[in-house]
Coordinates of C-alpha atoms and ligand atoms in Angstrom, one line a residue:
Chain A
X52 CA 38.1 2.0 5.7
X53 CA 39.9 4.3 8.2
X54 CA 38.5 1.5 11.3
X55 CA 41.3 2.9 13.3
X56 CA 39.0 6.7 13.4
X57 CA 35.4 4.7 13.9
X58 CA 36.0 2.8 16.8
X59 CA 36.8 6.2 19.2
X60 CA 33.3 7.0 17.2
X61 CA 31.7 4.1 17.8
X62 CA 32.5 3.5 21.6
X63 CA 29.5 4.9 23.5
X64 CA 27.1 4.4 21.1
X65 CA 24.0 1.8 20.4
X66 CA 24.1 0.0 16.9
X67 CA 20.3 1.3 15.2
X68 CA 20.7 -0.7 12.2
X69 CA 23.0 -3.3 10.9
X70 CA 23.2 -4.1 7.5
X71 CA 24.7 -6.8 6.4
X72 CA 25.6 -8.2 3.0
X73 CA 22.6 -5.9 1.3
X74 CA 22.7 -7.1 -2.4
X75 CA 20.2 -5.6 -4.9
X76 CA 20.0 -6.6 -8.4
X77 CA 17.4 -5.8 -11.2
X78 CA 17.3 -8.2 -13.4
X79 CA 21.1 -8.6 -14.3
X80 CA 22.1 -5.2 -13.2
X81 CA 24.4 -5.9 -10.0
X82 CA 23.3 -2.0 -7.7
X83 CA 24.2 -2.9 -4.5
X84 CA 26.9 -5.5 -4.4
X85 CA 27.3 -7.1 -0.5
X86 CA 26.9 -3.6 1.5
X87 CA 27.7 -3.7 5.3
X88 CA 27.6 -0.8 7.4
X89 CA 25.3 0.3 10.6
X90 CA 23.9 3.2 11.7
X91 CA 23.9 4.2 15.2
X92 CA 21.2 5.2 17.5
X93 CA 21.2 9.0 17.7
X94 CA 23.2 9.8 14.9
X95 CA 23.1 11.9 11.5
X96 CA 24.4 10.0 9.0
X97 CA 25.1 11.2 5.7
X98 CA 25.5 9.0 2.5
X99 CA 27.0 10.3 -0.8
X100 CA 27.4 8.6 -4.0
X101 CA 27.2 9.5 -7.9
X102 CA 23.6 9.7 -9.3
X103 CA 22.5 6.1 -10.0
X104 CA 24.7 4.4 -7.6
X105 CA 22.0 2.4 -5.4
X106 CA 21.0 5.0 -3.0
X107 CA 17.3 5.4 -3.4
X108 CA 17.4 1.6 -3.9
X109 CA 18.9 1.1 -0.9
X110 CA 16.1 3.2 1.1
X111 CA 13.6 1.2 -0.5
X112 CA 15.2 -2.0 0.4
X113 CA 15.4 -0.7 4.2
X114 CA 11.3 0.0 3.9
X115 CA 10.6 -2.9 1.9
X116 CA 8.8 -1.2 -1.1
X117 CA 11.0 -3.6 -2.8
X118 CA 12.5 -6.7 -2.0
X119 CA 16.1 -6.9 -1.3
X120 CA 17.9 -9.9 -3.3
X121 CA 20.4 -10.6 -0.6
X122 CA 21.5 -9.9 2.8
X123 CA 19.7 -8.4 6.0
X124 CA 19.2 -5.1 7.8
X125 CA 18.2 -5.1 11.0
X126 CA 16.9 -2.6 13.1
X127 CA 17.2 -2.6 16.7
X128 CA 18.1 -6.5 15.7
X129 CA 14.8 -7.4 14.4
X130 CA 14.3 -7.5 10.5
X131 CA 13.5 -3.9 9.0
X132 CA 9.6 -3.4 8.3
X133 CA 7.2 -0.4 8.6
X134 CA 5.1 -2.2 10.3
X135 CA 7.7 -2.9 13.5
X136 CA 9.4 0.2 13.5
X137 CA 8.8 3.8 13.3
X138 CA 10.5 4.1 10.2
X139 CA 9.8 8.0 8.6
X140 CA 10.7 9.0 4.9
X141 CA 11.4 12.2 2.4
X142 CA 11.3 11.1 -0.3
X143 CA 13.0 12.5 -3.8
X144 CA 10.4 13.5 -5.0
X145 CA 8.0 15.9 -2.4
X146 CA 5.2 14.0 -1.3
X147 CA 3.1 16.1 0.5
X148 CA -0.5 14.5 0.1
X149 CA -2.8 17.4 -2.2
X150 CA -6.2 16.6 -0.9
X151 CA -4.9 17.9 3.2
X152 CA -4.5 20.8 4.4
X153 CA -0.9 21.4 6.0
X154 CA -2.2 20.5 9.5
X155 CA -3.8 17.4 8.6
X156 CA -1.0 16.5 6.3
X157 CA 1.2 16.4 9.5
X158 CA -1.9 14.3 11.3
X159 CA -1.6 11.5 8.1
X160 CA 0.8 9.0 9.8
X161 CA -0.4 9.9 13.2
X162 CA -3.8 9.2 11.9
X163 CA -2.5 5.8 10.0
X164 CA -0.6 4.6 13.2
X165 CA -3.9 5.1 15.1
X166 CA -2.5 7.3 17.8
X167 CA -4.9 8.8 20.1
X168 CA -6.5 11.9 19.1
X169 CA -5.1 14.3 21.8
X170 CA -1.8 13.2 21.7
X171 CA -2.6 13.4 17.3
X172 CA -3.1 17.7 18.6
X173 CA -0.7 17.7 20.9
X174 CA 2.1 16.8 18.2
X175 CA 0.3 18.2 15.5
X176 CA 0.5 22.1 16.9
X177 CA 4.3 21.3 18.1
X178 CA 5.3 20.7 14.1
X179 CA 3.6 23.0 13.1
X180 CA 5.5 25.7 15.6
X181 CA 9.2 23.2 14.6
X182 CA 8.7 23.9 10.9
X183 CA 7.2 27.7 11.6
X184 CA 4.3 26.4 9.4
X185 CA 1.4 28.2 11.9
X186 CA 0.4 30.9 9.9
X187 CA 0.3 28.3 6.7
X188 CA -2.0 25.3 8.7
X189 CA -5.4 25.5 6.5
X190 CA -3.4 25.8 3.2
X191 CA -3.3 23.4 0.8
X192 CA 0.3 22.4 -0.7
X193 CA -0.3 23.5 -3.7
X194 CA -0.6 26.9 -2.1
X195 CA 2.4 26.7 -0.8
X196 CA 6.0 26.9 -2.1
X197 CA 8.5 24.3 -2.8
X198 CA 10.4 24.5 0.0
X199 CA 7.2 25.0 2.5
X200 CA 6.1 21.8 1.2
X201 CA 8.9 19.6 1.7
X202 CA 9.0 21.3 5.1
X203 CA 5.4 19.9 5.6
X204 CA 6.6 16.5 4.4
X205 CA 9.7 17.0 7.1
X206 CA 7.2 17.7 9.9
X207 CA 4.4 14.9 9.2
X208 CA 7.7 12.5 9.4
X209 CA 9.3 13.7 12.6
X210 CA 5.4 14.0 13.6
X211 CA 5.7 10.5 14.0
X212 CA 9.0 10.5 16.4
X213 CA 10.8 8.3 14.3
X214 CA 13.3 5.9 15.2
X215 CA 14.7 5.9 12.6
X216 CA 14.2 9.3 9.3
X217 CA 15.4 8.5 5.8
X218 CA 15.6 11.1 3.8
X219 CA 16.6 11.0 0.3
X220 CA 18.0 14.0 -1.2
X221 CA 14.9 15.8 -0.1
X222 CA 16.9 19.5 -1.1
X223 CA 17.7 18.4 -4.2
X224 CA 15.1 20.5 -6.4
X225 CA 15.4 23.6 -3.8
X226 CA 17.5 26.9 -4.7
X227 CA 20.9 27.2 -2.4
X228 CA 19.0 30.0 0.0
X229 CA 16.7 28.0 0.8
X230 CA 18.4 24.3 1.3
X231 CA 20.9 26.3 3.6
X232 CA 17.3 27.4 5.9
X233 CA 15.9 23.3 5.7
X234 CA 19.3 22.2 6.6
X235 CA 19.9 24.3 9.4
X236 CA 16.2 23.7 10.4
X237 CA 16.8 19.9 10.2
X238 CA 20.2 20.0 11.9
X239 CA 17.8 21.9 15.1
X240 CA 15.1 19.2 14.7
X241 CA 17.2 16.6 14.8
X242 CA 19.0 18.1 18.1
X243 CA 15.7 18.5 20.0
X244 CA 14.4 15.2 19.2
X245 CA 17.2 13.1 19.3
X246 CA 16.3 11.2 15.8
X247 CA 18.6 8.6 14.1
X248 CA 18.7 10.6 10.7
X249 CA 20.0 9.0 7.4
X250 CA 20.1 11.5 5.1
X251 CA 21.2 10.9 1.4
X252 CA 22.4 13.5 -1.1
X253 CA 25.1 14.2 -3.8
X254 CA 26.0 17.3 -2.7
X255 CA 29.5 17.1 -1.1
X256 CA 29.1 20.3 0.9
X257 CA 25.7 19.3 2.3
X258 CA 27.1 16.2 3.9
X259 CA 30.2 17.9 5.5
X260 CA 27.5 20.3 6.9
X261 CA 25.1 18.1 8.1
X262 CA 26.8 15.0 8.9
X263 CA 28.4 13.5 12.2
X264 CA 29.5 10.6 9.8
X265 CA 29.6 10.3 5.9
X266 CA 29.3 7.4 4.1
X267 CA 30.9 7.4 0.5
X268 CA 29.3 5.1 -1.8
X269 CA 31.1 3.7 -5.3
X270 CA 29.5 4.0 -8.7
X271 CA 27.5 0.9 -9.0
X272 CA 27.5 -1.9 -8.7
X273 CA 28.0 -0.2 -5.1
X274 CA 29.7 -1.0 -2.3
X275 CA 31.0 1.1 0.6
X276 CA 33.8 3.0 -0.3
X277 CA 34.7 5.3 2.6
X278 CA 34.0 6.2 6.2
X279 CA 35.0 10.1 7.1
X280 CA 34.1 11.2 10.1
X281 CA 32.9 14.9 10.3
X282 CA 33.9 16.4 13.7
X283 CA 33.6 19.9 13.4
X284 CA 31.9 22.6 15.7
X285 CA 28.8 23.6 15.0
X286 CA 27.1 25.8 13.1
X287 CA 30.1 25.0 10.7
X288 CA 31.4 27.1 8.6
X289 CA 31.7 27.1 4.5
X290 CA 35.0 28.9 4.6
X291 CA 36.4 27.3 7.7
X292 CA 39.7 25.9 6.5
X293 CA 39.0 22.7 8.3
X294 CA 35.5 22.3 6.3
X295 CA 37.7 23.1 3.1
X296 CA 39.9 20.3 3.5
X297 CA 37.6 17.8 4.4
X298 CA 35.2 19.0 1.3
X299 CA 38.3 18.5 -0.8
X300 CA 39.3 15.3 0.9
X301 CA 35.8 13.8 0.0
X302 CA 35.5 15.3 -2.9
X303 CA 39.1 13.8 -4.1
X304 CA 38.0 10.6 -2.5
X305 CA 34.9 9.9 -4.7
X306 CA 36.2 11.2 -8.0
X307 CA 33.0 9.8 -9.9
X308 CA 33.2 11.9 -12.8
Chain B
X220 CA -10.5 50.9 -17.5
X221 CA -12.2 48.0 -15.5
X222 CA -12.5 47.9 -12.0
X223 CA -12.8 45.1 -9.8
X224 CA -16.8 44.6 -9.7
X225 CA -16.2 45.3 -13.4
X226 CA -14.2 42.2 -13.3
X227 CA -16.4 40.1 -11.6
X228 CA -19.0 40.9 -13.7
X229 CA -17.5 40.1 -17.3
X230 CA -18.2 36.6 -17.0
X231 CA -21.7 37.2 -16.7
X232 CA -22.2 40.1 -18.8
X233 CA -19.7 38.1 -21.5
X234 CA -22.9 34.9 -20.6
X235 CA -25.7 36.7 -21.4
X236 CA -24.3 38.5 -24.6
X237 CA -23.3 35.1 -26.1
X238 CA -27.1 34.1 -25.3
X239 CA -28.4 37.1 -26.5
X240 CA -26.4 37.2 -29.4
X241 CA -27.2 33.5 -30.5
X242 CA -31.0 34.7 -30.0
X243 CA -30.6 37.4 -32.3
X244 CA -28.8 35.1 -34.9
X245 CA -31.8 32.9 -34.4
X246 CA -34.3 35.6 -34.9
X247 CA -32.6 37.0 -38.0
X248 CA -32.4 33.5 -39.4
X249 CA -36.0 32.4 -38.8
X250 CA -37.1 35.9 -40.7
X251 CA -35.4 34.2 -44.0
X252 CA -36.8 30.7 -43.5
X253 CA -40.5 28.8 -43.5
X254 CA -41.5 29.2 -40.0
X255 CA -42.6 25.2 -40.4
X256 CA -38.6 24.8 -41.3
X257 CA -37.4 27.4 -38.5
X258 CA -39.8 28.8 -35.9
X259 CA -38.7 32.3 -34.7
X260 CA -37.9 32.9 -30.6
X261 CA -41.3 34.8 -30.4
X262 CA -42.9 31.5 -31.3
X263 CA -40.7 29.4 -29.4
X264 CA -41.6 31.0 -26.6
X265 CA -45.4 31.7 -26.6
X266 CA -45.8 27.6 -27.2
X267 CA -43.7 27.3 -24.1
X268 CA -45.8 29.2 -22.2
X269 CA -49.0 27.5 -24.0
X270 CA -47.3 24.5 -22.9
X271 CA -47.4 25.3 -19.1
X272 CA -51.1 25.6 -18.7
X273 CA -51.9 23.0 -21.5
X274 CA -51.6 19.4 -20.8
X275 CA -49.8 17.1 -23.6
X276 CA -51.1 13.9 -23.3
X277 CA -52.8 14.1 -20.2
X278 CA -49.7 16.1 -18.0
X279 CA -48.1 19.1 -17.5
X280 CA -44.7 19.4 -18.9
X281 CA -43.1 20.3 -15.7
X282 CA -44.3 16.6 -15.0
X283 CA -43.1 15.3 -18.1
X284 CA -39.5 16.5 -17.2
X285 CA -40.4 15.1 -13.9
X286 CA -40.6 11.6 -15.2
X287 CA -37.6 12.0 -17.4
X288 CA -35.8 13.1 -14.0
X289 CA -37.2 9.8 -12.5
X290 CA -35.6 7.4 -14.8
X291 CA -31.8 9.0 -15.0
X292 CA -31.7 9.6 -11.5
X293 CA -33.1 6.3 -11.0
X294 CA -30.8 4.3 -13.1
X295 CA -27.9 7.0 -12.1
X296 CA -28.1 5.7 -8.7
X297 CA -27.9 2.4 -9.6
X298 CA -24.7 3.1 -11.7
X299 CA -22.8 4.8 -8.9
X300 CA -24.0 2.1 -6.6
X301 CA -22.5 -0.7 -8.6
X302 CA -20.2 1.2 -11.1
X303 CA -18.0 3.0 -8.7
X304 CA -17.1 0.4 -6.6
X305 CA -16.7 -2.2 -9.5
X306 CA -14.0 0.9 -11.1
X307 CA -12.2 1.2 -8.2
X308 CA -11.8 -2.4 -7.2
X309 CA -10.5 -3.2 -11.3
X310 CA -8.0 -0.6 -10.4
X311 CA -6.6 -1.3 -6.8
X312 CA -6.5 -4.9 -7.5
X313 CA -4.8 -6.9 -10.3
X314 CA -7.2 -10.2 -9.8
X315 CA -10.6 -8.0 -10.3
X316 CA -8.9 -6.5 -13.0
X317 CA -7.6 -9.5 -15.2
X318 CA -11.1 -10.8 -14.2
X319 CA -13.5 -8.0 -15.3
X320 CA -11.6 -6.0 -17.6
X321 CA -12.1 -8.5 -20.9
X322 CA -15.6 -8.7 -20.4
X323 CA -15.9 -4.8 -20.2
X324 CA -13.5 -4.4 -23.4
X325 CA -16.4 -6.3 -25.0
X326 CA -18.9 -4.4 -24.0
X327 CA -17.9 -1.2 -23.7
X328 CA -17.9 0.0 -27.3
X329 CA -22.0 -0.8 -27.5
X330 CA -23.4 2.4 -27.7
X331 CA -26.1 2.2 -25.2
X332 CA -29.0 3.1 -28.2
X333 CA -27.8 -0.5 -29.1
X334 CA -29.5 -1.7 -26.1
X335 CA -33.0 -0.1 -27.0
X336 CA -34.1 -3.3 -28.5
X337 CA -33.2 -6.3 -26.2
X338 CA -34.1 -3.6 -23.2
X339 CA -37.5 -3.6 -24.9
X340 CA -37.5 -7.7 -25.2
X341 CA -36.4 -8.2 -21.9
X342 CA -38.1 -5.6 -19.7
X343 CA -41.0 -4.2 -21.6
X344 CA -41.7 -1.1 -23.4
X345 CA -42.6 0.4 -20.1
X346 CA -40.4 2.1 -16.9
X347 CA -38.1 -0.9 -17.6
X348 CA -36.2 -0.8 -20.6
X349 CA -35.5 3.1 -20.1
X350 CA -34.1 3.1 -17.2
X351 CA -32.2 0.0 -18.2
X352 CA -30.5 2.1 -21.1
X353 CA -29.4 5.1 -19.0
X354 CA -28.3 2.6 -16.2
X355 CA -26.0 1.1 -19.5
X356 CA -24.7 4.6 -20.6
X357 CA -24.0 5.4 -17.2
X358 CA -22.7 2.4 -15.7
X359 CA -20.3 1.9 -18.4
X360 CA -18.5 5.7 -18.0
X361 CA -18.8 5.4 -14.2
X362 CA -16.4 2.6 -14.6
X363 CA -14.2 3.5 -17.2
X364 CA -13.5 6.8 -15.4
X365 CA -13.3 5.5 -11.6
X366 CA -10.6 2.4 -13.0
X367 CA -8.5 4.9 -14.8
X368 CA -8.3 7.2 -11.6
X369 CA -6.9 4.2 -9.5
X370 CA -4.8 3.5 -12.2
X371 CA -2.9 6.6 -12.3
X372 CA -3.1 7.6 -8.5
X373 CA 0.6 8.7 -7.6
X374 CA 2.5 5.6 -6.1
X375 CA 4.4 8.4 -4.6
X376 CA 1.2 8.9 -2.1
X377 CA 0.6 4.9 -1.6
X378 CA 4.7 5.0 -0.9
X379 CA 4.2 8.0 2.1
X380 CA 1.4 5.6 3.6
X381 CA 3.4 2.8 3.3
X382 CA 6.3 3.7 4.6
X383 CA 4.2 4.9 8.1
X384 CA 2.9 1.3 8.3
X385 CA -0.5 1.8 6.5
X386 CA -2.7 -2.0 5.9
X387 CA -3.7 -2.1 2.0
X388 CA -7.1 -0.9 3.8
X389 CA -5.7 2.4 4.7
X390 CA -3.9 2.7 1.8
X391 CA -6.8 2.1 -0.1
X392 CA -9.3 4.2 1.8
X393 CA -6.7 6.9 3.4
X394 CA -5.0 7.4 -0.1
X395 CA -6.3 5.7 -3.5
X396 CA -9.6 6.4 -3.1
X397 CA -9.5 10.6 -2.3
X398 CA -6.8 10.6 -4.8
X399 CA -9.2 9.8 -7.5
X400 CA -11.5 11.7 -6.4
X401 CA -11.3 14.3 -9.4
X402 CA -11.6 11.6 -12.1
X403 CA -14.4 9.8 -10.0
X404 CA -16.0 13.7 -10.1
X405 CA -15.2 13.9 -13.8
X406 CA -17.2 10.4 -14.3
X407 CA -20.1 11.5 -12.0
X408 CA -20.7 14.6 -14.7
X409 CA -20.1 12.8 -17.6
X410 CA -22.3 9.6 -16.8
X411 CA -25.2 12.1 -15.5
X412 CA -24.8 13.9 -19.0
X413 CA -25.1 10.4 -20.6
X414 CA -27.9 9.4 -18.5
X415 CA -29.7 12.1 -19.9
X416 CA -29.1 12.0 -23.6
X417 CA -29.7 8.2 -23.0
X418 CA -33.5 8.9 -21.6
X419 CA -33.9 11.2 -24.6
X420 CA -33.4 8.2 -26.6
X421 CA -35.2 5.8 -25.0
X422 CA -38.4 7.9 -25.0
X423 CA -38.2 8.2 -28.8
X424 CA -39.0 4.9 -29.1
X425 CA -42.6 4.6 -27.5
X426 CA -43.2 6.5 -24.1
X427 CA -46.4 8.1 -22.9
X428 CA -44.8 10.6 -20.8
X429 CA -40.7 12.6 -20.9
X430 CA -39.0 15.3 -22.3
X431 CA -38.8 12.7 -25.5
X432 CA -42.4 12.3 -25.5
X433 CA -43.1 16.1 -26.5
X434 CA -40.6 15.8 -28.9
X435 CA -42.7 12.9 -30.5
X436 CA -45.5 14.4 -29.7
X437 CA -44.7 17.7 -31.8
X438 CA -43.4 16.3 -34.6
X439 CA -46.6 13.7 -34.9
X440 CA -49.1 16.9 -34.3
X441 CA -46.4 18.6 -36.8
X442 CA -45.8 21.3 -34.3
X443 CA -42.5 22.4 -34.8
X444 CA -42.2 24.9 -32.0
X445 CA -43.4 22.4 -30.0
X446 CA -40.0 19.8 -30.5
X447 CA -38.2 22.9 -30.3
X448 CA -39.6 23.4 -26.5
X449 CA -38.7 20.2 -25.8
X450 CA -35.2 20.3 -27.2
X451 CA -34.6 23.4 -25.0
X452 CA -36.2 22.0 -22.5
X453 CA -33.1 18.9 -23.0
X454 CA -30.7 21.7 -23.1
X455 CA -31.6 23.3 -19.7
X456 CA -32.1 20.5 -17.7
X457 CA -29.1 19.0 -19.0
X458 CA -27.1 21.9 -18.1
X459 CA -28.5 22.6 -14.7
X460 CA -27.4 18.7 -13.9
X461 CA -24.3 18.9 -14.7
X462 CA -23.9 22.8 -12.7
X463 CA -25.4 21.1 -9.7
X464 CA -22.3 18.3 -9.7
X465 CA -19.5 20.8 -10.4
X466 CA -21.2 22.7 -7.3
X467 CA -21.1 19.7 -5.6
X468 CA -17.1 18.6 -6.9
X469 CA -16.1 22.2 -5.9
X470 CA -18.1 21.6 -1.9
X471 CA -16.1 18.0 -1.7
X472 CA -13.0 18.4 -3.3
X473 CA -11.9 22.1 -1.7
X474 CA -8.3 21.7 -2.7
X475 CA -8.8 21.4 -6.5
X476 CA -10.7 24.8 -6.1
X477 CA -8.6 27.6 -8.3
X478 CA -7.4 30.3 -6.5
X479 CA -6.6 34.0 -8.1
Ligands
ATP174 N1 12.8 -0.4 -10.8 C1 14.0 -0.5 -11.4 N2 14.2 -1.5 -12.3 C2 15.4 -1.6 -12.9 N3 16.5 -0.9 -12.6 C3 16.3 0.1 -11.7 C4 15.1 0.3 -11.0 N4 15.2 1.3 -10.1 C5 16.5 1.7 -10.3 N5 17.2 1.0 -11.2 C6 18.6 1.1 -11.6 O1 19.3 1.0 -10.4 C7 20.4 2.0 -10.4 C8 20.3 2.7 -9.1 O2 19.1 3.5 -9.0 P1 18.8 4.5 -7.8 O3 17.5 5.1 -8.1 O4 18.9 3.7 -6.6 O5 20.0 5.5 -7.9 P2 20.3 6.8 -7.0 O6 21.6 6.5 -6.4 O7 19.1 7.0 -6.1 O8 20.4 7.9 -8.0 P3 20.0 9.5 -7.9 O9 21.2 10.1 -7.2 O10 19.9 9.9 -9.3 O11 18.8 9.6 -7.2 C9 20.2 2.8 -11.6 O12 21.2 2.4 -12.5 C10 18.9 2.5 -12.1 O13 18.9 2.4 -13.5
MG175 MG1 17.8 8.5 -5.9

């Protein structure tokens, strides 16, 4: 690891979550093999790896849908659980809930954490202005389009002012037009609400646009590879020479085909 | 060229052709055929209206459909009382399943005519024992259908609650149960269907009053237009059931409605 480039990245910053010797195995198959990283407080963290490497595995570790053979991760220095902490996901696969409308799809986890029911408004109509979904609120998802819907997933979790937003390649199904728009979106989300954002992906060029920091994951059994720091201006350019090297420089650092 | 009231009117002109048209099949059969064998329309028809102002067996046969009502929606209630939530809870939770699920493999391929006889033993050949047998047709489909929903509810959609904190409660009663809503819908029809034809059955065997009683009752006074009112009789009321619950599906479940 390039330790000599994190600490200058590390100095001002609060530690989020810490994990520490994560080890996941199904059955015999070693996925995650002694992981230890941490994500800071305020940051947009990006983690790459090779389909099948441990990274929705390692999501659902962090939110305890499944149980995590080894290790710890700590957030804010207590152990990891929805319950605790205001932990939002995206997941793979777009979740928005059929049966509500877009506006009360955005009220779900207000609704489930019991907020009160003007403060449940209050951040309901600011989403749905974020995300541009106004126009859209008595639809259904199903009347909606692919992207509009995992933009309705994105606003019921930053609904929640999360400490802490996972998502896991949550542009992966979307045509390049339209993952450039969510990015950007997110990238202005994030800014205005100051979220600690792990955000997963394969997609080398994503995570140079997106990230502050990237993670590079090995092919399983997984351990951390690689720390690159992204310091670029933003909005970044694709054909900025700088964000040519670097894509390069990752891209030549994972080699996982 | 078809406009668009032309177009929302070909469903119901395309209805009442295929009505007509299976009328006029009738009618041009029945002219080939012993009336005893095959009564025409025209007959069917004036022994329905005879039917209206003459009593069989002491009531009106808008009564007699009244007591057939009676004793599916009776025993229908009863079903979705105690079917639904037995369904749902085999589905949500593993215990309730291993627990319940043997019993109901046992049971569940008796047709519910097989009933007829202990129903009879046990309860008498009165109110009883019929409404027993549609309760048993009903039940049964009520909880096949509301346990197979749970079962296949997206884990996806439990996933999303979970991961904003939701209790099993809320995940239970915020996502598993209006997830199967459509399947619970799809039960609700079918086990009001089967209530029906189960009523049918159990007033073959020895009732005073019901749809089934006409039937009976026309084929002992060897009326054959007579069973054939009663069939229809089956036919309609079975039908306008099962419109009023998809009316009702469409009112509750809004987001399943199709949209051109
Ligand atoms: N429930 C499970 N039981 C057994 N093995 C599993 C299970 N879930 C995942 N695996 C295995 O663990 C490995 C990692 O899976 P995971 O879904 O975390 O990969 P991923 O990095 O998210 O891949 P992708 O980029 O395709 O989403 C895979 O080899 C997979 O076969
Ligand atoms: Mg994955």
């Amino acid at each position: 690891m390039e330790t000599a480039a994190t600490y200058p990245y590390a100095a001002n910053r609060k530690t989020k979550v810490q994990v520490e010797n994560l080890t996941k195995c199904y059955g015999d198959l070693l996925v995650l093999d002694k992981i230890n990283f941490e994500i800071y407080q305020g940051e947009l963290l990006c983690i790459v790896g090779p389909t099948g490497c441990g990274k929705t595995t390692f999501l659902n570790c962090l939110s305890q849908f499944i149980p995590m053979t080894e290790g710890s991760i700590l957030v804010d220095g207590v152990p990891a659980s929805p319950e605790i902490h205001n932990i939002a996901f995206v997941f793979q696969e777009v979740s928005a809930i059929p049966w509500l409308t877009v506006e009360d799809n955005i009220r779900f986890g207000l609704r489930i954490k019991r907020l009160p029911e003007a403060e449940i408004e209050l951040r309901t109509e600011r989403m749905l202005d974020l995300v541009g979904l106004r126009k859209y609120r008595t639809y259904y998802p199903q009347q909606l389009s692919a992207s509009m819907e995992q933009r309705v997933v994105i606003a019921r979790n930053f609904a929640i002012n999360p400490d802490l937003l996972l998502m896991d390649e949550p542009y992966g199904q979307l045509d390049v037009k339209l993952r450039y728009y969510l990015e950007d979106e997110l990238i202005r989300i994030w800014k205005e609400l100051g979220s600690t954002v792990a955000f997963i992906t394969h997609n080398i060029e994503e995570a140079i646009y997106l990230a502050e920091r990237i993670l590079i994951l090995s092919p399983k059994p997984s351990t951390i590879k690689e720390e690159v720091i992204v310091d670029l201006p933003r909005p970044r350019q694709y054909d900025d020479p700088e964000f040519v090297r670097l894509r390069e420089y990752v891209t030549e650092r994972i080699k996982w085909w | 060229m078809i406009g668009r009231l032309g177009k929302r009117l070909m469903p119901a002109a395309l209805t009442t052709g295929s009505l007509l048209a299976f009328v006029a099949f009738w009618q041009v059969v029945s002219l080939y055929t012993n009336p005893d064998f095959l009564p025409s329309p025209g007959r069917v028809w004036d022994e329905a209206v005879r039917l209206f102002h003459t009593p069989v067996g002491g009531k009106d046969i808008l009564a007699h459909v009244g007591f057939s009502l009676r004793r599916v929606l009776t025993a229908y209630l009863w079903a979705t009382v105690l079917g639904l939530p037995l369904g749902l809870c085999m589905g949500w939770n593993r215990t309730c399943e291993k627990i319940v699920s043997p019993i109901f493999e046992l049971l569940r391929p008796i047709p519910p005519i097989a009933w007829i006889p202990i129903a009879i033993l046990w309860l008498g050949v009165a109110e009883g024992s019929k409404v027993f047998i549609c309760f048993v047709g009903s039940f049964v489909i009520l909880v096949l259908n509301s346990y197979t929903g749970m079962r296949y509810v997206d884990p996806l959609l439990i996933d999303a609650a979970r991961s904003f904190g939701a209790s099993r409660r809320q995940q239970f009663f915020n996502v598993a149960v209006p997830a199967c809503l459509p399947s619970i819908f799809a039960g609700l029809q079918n086990a009001l269907s089967m209530a029906w034809m189960c009523v049918l059955a159990a007033e073959l065997v020895g009732a005073r009053e019901g749809v089934g009683f006409i039937i009976i009752q026309g084929m002992d006074l060897n009326r054959p237009p007579m069973i054939l009112v009663g069939m229809i009789l089956i036919g309609i009321v079975g039908s306008l059931l099962a419109a009023s619950l998809r009316w009702a599906e469409r009112a509750l479940c809004p987001w399943r409605r199709e949209l051109v």
